[in-house]
CSV table of C-alpha atoms in Angstrom, one decimal:
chain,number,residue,atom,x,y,z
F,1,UNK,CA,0.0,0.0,0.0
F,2,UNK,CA,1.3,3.9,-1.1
F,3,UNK,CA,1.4,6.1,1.7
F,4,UNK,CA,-0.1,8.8,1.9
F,5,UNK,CA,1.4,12.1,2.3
F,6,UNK,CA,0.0,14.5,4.7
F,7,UNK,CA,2.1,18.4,4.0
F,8,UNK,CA,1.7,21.1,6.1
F,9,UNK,CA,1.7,24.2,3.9
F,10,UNK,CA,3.7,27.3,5.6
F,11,UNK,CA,7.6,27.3,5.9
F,12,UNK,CA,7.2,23.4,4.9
F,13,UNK,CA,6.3,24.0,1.1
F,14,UNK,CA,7.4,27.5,0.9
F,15,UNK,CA,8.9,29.7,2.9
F,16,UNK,CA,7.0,32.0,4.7
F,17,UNK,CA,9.0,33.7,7.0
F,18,UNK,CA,10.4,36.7,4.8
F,19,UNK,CA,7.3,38.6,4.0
F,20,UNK,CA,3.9,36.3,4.7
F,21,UNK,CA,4.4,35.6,8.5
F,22,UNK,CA,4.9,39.4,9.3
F,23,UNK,CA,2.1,40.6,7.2
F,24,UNK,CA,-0.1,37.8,8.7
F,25,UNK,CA,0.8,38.8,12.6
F,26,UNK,CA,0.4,42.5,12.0
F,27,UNK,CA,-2.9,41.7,10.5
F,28,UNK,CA,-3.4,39.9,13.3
F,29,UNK,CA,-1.9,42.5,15.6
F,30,UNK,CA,-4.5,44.7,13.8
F,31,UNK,CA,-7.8,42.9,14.3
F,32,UNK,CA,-7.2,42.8,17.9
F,33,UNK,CA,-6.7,46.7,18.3
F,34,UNK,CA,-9.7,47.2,16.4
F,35,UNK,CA,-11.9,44.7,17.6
F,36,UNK,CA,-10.7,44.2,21.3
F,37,UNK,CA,-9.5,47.7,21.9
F,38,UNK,CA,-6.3,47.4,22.6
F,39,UNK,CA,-3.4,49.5,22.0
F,40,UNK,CA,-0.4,48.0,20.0
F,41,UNK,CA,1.7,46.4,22.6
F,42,UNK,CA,-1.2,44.7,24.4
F,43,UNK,CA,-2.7,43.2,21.0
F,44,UNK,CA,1.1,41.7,20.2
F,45,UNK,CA,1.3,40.4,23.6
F,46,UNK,CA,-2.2,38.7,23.5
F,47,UNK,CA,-1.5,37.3,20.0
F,48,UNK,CA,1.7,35.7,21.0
F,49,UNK,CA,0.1,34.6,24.2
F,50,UNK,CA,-2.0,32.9,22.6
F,51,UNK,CA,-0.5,31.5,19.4
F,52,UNK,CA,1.4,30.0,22.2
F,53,UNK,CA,-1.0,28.4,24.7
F,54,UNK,CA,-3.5,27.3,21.7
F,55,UNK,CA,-0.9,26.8,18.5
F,56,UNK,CA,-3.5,29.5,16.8
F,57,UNK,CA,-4.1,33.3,17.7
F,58,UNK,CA,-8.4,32.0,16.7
F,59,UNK,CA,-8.5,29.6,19.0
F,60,UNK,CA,-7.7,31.6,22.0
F,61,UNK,CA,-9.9,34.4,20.2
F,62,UNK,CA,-12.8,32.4,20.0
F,63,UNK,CA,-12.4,30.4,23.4
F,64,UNK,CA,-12.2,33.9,25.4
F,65,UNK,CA,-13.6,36.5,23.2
F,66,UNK,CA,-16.1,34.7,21.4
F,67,UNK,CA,-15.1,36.0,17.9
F,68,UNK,CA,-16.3,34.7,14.6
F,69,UNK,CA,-13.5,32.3,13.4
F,70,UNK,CA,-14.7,33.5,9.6
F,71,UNK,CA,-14.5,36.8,9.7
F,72,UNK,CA,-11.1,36.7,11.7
F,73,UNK,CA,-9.5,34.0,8.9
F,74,UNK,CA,-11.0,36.6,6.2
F,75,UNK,CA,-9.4,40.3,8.0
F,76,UNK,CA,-6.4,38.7,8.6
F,77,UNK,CA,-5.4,36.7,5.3
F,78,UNK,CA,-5.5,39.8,2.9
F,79,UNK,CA,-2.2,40.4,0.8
F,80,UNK,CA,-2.2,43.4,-1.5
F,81,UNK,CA,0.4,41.1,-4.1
F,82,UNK,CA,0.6,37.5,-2.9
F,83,UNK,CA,2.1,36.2,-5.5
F,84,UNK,CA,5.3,38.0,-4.8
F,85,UNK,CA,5.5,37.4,-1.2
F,86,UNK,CA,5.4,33.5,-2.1
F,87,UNK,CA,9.3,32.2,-2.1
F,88,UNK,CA,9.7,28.5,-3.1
F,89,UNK,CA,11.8,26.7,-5.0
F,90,UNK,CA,11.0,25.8,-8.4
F,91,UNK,CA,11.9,22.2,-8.1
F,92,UNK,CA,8.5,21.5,-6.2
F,93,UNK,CA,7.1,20.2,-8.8
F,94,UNK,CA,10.1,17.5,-9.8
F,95,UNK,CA,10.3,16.2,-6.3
F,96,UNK,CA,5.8,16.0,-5.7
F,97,UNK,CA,5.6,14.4,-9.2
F,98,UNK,CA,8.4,11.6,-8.2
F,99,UNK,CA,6.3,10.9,-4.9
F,100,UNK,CA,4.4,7.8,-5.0
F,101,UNK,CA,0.9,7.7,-3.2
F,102,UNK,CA,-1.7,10.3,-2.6
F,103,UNK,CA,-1.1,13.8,-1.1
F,104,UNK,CA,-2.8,16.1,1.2
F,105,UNK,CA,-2.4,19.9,2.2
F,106,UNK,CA,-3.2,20.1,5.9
F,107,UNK,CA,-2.6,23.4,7.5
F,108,UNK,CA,-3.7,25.9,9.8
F,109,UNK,CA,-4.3,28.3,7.7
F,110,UNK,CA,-7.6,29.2,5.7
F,111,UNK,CA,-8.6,27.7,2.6
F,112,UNK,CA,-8.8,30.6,0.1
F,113,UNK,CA,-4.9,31.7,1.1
F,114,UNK,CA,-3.6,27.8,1.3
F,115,UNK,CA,-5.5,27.7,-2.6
F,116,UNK,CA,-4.0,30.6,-3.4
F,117,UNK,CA,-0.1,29.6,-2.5
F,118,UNK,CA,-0.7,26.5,-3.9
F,119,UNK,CA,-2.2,27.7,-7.6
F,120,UNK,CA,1.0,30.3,-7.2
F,121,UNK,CA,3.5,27.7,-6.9
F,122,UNK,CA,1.8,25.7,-9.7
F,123,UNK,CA,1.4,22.3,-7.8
F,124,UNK,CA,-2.3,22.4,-6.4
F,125,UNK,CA,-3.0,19.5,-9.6
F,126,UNK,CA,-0.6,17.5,-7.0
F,127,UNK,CA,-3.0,17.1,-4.1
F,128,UNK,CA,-5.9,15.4,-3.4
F,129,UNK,CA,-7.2,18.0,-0.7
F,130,UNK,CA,-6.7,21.2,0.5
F,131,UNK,CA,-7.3,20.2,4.6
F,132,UNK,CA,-7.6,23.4,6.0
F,133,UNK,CA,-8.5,24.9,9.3
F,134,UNK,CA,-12.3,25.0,8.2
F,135,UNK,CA,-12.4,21.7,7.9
F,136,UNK,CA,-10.3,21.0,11.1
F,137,UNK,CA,-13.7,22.7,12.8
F,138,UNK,CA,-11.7,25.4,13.9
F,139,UNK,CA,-9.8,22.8,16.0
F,140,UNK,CA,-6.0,23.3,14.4
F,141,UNK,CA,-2.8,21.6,15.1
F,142,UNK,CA,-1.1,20.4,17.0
F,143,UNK,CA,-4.6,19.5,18.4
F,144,UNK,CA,-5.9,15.7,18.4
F,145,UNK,CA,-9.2,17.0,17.4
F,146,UNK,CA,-7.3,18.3,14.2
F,147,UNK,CA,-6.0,15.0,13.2
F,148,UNK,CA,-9.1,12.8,13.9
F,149,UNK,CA,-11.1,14.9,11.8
F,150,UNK,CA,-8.5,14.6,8.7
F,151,UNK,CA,-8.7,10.8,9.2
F,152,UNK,CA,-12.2,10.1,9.9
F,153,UNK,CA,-13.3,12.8,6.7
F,154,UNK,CA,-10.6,10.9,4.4
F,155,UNK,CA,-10.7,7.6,5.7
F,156,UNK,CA,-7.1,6.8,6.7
F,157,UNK,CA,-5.4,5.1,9.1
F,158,UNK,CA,-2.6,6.4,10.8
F,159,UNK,CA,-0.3,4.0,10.3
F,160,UNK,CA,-0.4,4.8,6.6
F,161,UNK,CA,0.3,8.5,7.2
F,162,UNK,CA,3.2,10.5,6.8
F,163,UNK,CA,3.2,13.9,8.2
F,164,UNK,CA,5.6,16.9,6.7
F,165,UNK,CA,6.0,19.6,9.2
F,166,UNK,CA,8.5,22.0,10.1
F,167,UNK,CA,6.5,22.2,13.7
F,168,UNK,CA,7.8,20.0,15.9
F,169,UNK,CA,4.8,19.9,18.2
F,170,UNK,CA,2.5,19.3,15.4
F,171,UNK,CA,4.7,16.1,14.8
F,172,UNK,CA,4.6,15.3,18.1
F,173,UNK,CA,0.8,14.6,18.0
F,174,UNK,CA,1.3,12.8,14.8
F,175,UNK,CA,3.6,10.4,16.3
F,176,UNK,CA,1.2,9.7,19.1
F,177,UNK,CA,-1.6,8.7,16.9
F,178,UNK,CA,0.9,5.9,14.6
F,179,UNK,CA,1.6,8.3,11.8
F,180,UNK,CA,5.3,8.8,10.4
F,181,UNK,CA,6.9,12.4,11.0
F,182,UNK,CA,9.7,14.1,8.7
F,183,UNK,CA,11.0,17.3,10.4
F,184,UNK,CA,11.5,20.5,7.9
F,185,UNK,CA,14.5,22.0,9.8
F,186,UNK,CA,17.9,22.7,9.8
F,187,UNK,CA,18.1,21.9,13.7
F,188,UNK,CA,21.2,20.1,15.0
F,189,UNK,CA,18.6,17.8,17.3
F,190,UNK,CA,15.9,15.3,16.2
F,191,UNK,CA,13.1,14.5,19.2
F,192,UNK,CA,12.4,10.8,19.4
F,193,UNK,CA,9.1,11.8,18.0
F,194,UNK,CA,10.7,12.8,15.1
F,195,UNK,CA,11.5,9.8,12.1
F,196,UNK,CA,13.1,11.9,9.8
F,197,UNK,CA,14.5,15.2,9.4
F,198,UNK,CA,15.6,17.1,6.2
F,199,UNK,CA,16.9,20.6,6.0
F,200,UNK,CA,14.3,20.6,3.3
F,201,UNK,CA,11.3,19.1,2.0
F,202,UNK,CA,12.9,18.3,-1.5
F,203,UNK,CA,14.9,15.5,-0.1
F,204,UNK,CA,12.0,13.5,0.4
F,205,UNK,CA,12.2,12.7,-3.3
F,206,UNK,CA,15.3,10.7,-2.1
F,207,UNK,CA,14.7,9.5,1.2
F,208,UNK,CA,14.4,6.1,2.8
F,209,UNK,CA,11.3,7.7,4.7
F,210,UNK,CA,9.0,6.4,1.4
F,211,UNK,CA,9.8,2.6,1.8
F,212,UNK,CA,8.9,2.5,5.9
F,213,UNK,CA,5.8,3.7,5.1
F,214,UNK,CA,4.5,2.0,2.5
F,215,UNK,CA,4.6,-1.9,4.2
């Protein structure tokens, strides 16, 4: 039996650090002043707080404020020219076509930005699903809730699952429900938790990872 591959979408696929990340946080940073009434400081602090305590900003939003997780994902996932604050690495497309078994964006983020990125890079014809935090319930990683609904809505079992992630803690969950990890990062460590880890996702083309998963 093929694996199946299970991607996460930001600094995983592409890298989001240089220019999506900081427009996403001060959007974020944004909604909170406005809608909270808080001056700068205070909304940073309480977005970091708890992007920390929840692994999502909305899920401490909408556990203590109540706030519409729609309207949040919609204010804060605006980007005057998104196609130039995508970076990624052309070869994408070599390395998904080479992979063998189905695929599966599952991220955090909304659906109409994780589309978007994906129909910029060129690769959406690659996946089989776009699992986003819609479809999650609201419930994202590295939450169990997150994963049972991807399995039970697609039918998987764990076991056949391999989950790409440059979160750690996301991978962490993974690992406790059967599924394989591969770590995106260029740390000098590797968590038992972790199977595999690759300074970058393109070496999964090449990878032993494949084989282990597939039995």
């Amino acid at each position: 039996m093929t694996p199946v591959w299970l991607f996460d979408l930001d600094n995983t696929l592409h890298n989001a650090s240089p220019h999506i990340f900081p427009h996403i946080n001060r959007s974020m940073t944004g909604y909170l002043m406005q809608h909270l009434a808080l001056d700068e400081a205070a909304a940073n602090r309480l977005r970091v707080d708890y992007w920390r305590r929840y692994g999502a900003t909305l899920l401490g939003l909408m556990r203590h404020h109540g706030t519409d997780p729609q309207h949040f994902l919609h204010d804060t996932h605006q980007f005057p020219d998104l196609a130039r604050m995508v970076v990624f690495d052309n070869a994408l497309h070599h390395m998904l076509a080479r992979l063998p078994g189905r695929k599966i964006v599952f991220s955090n983020g909304p659906r109409h930005y994780a589309e978007a990125v994906l129909e910029i890079m060129g690769i959406r014809r690659f996946f089989i699903d776009v699992y986003s935090v819609e479809q999650m319930r609201f419930n994202p990683k590295p939450g169990l809730k997150a994963f049972h609904h991807l399995l039970k809505d697609h039918r998987l079992q764990a076991s056949r699952c391999i989950l790409v992630e440059d979160s750690a803690e996301n991978l962490r969950t993974a690992k406790r429900l059967g599924m394989k990890t591969v770590w995106i990062s260029r740390s000098l460590r590797q968590p038992a938790y972790v199977d595999v880890r690759l300074p970058s996702v393109l070496g999964l083309a090449r990878h032993p990872v494949r084989r282990s998963a597939s039995g």
